[in-house]
C-alpha positions as YAML, in Angstrom:
chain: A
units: angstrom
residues:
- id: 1
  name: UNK
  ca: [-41.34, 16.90, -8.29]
- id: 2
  name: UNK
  ca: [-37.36, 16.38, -7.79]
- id: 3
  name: UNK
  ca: [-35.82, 13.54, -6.52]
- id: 4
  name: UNK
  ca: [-34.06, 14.67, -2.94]
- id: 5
  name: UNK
  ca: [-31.41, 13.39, -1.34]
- id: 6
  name: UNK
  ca: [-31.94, 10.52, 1.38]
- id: 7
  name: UNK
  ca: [-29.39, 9.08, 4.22]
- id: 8
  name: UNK
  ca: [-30.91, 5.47, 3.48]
- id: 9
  name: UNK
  ca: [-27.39, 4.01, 2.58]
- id: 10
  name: UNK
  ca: [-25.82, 1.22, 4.81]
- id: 11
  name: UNK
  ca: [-22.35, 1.58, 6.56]
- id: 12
  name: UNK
  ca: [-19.48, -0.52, 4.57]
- id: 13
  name: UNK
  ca: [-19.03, -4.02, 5.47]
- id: 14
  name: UNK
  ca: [-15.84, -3.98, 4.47]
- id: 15
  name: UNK
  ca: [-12.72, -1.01, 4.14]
- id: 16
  name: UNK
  ca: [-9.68, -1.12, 2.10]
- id: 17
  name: UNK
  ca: [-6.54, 0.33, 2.80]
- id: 18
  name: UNK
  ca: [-3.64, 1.31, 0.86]
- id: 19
  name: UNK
  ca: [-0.53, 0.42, 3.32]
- id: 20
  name: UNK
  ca: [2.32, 3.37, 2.45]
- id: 21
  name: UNK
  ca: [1.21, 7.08, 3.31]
- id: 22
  name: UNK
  ca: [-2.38, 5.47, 4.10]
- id: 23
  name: UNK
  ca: [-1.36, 3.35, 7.24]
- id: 24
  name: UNK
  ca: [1.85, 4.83, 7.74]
- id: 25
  name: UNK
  ca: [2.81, 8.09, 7.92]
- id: 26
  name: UNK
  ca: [4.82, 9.68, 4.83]
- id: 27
  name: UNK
  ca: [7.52, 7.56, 2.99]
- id: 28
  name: UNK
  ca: [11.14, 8.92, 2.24]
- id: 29
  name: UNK
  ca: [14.32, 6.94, 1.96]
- id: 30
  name: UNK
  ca: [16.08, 7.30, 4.81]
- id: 31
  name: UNK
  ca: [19.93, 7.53, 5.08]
- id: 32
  name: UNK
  ca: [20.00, 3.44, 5.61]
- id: 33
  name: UNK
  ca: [19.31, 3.00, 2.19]
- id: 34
  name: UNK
  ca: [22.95, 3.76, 1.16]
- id: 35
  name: UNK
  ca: [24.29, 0.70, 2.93]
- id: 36
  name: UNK
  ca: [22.40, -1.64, 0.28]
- id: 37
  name: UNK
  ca: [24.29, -0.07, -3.22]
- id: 38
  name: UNK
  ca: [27.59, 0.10, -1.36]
- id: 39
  name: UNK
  ca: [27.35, -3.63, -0.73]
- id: 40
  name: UNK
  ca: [27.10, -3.69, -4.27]
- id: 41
  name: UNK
  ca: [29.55, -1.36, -5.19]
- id: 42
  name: UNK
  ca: [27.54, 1.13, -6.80]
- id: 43
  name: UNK
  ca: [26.50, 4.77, -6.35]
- id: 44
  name: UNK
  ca: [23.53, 5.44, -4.49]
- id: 45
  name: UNK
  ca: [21.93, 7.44, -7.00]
- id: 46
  name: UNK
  ca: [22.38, 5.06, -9.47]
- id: 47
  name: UNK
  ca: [20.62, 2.12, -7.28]
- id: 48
  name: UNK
  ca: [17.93, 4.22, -6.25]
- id: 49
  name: UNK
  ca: [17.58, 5.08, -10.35]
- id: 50
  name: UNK
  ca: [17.51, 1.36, -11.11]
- id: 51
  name: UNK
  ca: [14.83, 0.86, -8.04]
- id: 52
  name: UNK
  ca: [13.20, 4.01, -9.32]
- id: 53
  name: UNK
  ca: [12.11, 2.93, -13.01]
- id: 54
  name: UNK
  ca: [11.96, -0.65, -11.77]
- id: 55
  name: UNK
  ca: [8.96, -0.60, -9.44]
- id: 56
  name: UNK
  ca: [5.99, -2.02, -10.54]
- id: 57
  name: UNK
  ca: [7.49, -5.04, -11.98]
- id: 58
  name: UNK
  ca: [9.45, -5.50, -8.53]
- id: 59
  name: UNK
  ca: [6.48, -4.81, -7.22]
- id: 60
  name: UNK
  ca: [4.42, -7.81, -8.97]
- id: 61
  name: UNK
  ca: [6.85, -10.19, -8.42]
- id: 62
  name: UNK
  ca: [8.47, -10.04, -12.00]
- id: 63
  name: UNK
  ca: [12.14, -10.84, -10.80]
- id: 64
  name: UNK
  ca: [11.49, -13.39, -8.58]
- id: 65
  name: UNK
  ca: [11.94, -13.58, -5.04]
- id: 66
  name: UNK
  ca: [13.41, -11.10, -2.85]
- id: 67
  name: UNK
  ca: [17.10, -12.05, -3.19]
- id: 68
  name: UNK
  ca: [17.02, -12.92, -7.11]
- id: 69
  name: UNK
  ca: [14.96, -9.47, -7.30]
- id: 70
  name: UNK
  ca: [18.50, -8.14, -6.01]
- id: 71
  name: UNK
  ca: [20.63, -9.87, -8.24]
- id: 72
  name: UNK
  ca: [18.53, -8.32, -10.74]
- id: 73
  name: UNK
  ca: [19.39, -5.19, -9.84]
- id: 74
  name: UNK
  ca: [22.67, -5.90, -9.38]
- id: 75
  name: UNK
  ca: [23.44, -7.14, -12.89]
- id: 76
  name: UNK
  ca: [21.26, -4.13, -14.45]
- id: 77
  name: UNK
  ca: [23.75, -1.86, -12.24]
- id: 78
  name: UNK
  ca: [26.64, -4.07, -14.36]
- id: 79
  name: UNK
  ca: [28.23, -4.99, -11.62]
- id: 80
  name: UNK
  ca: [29.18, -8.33, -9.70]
- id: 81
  name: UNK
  ca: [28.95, -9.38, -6.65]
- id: 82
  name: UNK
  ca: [29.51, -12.40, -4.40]
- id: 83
  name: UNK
  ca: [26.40, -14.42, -3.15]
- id: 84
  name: UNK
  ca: [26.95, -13.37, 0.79]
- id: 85
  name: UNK
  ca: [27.63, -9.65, -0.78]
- id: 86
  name: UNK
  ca: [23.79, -10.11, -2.41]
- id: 87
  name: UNK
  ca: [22.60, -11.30, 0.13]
- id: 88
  name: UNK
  ca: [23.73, -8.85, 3.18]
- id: 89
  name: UNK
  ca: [22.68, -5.68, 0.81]
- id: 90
  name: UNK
  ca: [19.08, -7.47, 0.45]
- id: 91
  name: UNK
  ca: [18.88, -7.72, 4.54]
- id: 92
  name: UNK
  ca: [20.75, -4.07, 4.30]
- id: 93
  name: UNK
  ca: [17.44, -2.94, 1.79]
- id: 94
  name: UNK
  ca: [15.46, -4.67, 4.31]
- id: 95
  name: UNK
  ca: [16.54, -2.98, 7.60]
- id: 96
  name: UNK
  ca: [16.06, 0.07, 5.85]
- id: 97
  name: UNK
  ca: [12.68, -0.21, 4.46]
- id: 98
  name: UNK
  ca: [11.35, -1.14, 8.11]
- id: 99
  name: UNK
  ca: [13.50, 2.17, 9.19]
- id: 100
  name: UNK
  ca: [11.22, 3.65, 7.30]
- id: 101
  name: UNK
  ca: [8.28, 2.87, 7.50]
- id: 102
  name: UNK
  ca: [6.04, 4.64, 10.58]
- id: 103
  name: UNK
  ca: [2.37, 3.61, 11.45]
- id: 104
  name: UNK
  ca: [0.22, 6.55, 12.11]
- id: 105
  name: UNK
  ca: [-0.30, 7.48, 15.33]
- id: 106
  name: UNK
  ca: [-4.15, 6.86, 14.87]
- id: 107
  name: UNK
  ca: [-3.74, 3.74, 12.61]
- id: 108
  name: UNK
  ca: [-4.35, 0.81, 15.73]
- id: 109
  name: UNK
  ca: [-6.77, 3.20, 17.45]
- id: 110
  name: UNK
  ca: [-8.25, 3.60, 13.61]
- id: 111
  name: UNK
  ca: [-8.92, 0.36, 12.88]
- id: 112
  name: UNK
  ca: [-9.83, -1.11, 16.45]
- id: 113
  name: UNK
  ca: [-12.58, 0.88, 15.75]
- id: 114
  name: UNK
  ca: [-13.94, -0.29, 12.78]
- id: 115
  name: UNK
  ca: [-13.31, -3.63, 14.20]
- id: 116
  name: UNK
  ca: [-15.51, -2.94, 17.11]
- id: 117
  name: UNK
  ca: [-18.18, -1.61, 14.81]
- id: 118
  name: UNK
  ca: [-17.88, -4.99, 13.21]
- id: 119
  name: UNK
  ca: [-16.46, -3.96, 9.38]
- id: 120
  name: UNK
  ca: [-14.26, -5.93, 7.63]
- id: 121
  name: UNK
  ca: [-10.46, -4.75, 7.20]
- id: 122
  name: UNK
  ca: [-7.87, -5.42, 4.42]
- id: 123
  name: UNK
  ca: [-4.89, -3.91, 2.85]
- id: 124
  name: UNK
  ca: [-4.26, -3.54, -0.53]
- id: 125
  name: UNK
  ca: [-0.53, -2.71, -0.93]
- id: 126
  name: UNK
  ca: [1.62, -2.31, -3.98]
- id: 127
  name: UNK
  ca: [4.82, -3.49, -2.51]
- id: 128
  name: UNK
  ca: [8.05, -5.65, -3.23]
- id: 129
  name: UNK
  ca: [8.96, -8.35, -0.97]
- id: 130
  name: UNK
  ca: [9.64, -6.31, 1.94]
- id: 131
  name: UNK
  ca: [6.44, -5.58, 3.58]
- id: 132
  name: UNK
  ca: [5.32, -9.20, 4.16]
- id: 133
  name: UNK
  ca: [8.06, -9.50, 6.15]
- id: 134
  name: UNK
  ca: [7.79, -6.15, 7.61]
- id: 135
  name: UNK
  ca: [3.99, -6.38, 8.35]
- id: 136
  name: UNK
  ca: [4.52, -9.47, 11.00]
- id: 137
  name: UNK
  ca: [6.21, -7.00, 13.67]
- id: 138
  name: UNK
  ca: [3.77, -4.55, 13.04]
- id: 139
  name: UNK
  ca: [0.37, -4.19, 15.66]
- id: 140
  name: UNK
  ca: [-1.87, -3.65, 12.81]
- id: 141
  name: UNK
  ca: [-1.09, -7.45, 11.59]
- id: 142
  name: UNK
  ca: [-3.00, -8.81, 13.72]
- id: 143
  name: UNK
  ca: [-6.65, -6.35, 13.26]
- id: 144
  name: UNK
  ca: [-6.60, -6.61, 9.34]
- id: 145
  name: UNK
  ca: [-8.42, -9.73, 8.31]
- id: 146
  name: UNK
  ca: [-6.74, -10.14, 4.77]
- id: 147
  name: UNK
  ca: [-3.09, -8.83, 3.05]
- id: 148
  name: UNK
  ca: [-3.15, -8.73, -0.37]
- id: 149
  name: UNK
  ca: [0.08, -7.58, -1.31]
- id: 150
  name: UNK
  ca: [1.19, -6.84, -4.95]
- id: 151
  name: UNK
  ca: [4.37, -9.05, -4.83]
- id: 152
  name: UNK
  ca: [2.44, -12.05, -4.04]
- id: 153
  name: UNK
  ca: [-1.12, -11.62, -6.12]
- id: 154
  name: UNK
  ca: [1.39, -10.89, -9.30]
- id: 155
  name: UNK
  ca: [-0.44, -7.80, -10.19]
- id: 156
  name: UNK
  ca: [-0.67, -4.06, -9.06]
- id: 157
  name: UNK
  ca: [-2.94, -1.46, -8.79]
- id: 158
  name: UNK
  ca: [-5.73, -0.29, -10.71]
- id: 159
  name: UNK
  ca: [-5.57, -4.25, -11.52]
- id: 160
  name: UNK
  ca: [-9.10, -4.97, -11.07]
- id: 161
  name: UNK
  ca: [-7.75, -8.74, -9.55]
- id: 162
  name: UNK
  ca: [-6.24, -7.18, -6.68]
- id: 163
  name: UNK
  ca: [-9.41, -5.43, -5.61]
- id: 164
  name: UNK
  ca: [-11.25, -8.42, -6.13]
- id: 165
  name: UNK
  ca: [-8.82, -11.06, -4.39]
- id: 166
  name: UNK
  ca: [-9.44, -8.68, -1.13]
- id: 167
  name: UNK
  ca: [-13.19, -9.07, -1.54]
- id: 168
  name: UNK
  ca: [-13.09, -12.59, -2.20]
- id: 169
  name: UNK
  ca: [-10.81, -13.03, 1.17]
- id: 170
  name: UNK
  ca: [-12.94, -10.83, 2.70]
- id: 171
  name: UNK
  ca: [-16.49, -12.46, 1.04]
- id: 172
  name: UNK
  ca: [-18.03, -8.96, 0.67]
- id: 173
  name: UNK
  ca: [-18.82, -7.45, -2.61]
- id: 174
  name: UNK
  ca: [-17.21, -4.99, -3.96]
- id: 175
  name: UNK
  ca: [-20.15, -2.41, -4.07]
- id: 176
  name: UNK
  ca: [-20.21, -3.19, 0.06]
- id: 177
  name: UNK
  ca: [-16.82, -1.72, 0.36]
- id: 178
  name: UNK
  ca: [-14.85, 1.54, 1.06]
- id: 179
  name: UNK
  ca: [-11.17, 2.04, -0.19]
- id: 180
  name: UNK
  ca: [-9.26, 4.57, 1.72]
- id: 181
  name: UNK
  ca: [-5.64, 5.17, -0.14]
- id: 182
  name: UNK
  ca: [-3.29, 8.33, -0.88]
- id: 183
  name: UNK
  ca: [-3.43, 8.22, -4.47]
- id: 184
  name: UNK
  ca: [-1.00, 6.16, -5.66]
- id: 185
  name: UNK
  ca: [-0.76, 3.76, -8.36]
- id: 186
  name: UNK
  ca: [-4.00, 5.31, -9.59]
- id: 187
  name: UNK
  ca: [-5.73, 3.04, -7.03]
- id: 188
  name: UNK
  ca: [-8.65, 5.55, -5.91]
- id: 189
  name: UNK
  ca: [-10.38, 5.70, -9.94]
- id: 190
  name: UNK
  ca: [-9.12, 1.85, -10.11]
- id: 191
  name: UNK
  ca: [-11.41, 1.17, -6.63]
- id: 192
  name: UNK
  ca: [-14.35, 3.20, -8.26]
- id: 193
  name: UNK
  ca: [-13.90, 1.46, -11.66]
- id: 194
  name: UNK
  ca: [-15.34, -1.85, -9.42]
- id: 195
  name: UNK
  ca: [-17.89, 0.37, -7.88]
- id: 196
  name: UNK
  ca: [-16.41, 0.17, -4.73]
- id: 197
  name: UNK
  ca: [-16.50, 3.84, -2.78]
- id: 198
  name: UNK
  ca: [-13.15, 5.74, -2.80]
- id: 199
  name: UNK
  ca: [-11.62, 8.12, -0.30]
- id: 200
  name: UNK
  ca: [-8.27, 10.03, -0.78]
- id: 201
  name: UNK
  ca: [-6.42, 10.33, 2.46]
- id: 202
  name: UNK
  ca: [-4.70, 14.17, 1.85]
- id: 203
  name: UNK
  ca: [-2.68, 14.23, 4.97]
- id: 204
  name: UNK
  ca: [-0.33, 17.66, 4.92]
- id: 205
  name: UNK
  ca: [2.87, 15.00, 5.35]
- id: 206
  name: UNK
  ca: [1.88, 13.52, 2.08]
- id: 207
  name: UNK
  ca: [3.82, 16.20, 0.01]
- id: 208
  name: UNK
  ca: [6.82, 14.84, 0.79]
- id: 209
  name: UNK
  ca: [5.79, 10.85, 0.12]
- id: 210
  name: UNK
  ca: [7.46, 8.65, -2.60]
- id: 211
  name: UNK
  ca: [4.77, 7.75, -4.80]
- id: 212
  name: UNK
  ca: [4.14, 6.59, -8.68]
- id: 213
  name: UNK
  ca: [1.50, 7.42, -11.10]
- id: 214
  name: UNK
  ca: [-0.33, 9.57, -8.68]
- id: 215
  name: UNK
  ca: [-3.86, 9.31, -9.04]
- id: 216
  name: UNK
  ca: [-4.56, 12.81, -10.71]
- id: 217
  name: UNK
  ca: [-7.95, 12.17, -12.31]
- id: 218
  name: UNK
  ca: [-9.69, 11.35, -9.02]
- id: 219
  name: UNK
  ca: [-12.24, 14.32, -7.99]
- id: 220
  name: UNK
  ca: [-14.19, 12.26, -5.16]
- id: 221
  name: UNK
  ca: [-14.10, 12.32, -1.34]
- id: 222
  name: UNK
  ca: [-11.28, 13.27, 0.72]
- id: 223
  name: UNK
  ca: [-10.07, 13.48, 4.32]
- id: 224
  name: UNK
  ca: [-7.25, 14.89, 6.06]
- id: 225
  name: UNK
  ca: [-6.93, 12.24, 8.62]
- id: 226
  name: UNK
  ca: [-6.87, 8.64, 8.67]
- id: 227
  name: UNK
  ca: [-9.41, 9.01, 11.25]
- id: 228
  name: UNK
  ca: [-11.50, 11.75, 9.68]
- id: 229
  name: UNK
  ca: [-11.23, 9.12, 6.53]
- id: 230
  name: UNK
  ca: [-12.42, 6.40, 8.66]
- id: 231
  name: UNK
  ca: [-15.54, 8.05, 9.67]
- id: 232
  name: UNK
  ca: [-16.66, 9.19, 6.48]
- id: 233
  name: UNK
  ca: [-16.41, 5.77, 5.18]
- id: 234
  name: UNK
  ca: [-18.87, 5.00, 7.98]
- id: 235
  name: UNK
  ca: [-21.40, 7.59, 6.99]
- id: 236
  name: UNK
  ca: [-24.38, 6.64, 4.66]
- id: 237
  name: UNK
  ca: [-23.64, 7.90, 0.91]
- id: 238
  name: UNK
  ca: [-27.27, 10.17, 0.30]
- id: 239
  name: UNK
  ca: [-29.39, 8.19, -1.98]
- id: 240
  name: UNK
  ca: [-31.89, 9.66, -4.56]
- id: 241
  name: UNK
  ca: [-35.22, 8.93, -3.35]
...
């Protein structure tokens, strides 16, 4: 006789979000990222090239902290600049990243939610120094129990650490979570690599989104919503009887 399909799973304990396109809407660089390489003296293009090529080490810390990580940039653009010159194009890079960067409309409404239903709630973000700062004025801050952020754990995703540093701050195992991400960074097949459950958020506005190393490989479940995401992380996987 063949095995059939059963709903006898449990809901998640815990979910994981990406933060960029997952959380927030759609990520372009707005027009108040010029005022950062004309600080410097540079060509946009040319900053944006160095940021570009640069990201993952930014991104785990590699260059130190947020103003060094400029001066970094600034001396692989060859040019020289005065320390109050570094440091108003790093608040300039910082004004503009928060310009940018839009919560979903559903995102609080999302996650209140899941916080009523009593699961867990982390982000997982590949991110430079920025966000950190960013995330304190935001109203998700306060429902997401742990922020594990790239810049901080020193490593990126599919990094199998920075999966498990949000369990561990979460105290779930990874088999009793859900991660809910756009692709990036190959984070969906690095989640499933842990056995932890995968979802690709494939919102229409995500065309547009600056990403890196898309994850291509990943054929699992997907949602159109951050909502519609949220609920299917709730549902019971089937399990073979």
């Amino acid at each position: 006789m063949d095995s059939e399909p059963s709903l006898s799973g449990v809901p998640p304990r815990a979910i994981l979000f990406d933060f960029y396109g997952t959380l927030t809407s759609a990520c372009t660089r707005g027009p108040a990222h010029e005022l950062a390489p004309r600080l410097l003296g540079c060509e946009p293009a040319e900053y944006f090239a160095v940021l570009n090529t640069s990201f993952y080490p930014r991104c785990r810390g590699a260059y130190g902290d947020a103003l060094e990580t400029m001066r970094w940039v600034a001396a692989e653009l060859g040019v020289r600049v005065t320390p109050a010159r570094l440091r108003a194009a790093q608040a300039a890079r910082l004004m503009a990243v928060r310009a940018d960067t839009h919560l979903r409309p559903e995102a609080v409404p999302t996650l209140w939610r899941l916080r009523r239903a009593g699961v867990r709630l982390a982000v997982v973000s590949d991110c430079a120094w920025e966000l950190p700062e960013i995330m304190r004025s935001l109203p998700v801050d306060r429902l997401l129990d742990a922020k594990v952020y790239s810049v901080q754990v020193g490593c990126s995703k599919p990094d199998p650490l920075i999966y498990r540093t949000a369990c561990d701050r979460l105290e779930v195992a990874p088999e009793e979570c859900v991660f809910i991400g756009d692709g990036g960074s190959r984070e969906l097949t690095g989640a499933q690599a842990l056995d932890i459950r995968a979802i690709r958020l494939a919102a229409p506005d995500l065309a547009d989104h600056l990403q890196f190393s898309s994850d291509d490989a990943f054929t699992g479940e997907s949602a159109v919503t951050l909502a519609d995401a949220a609920t299917l992380a709730m549902t019971p996987q089937p399990a073979w009887a």
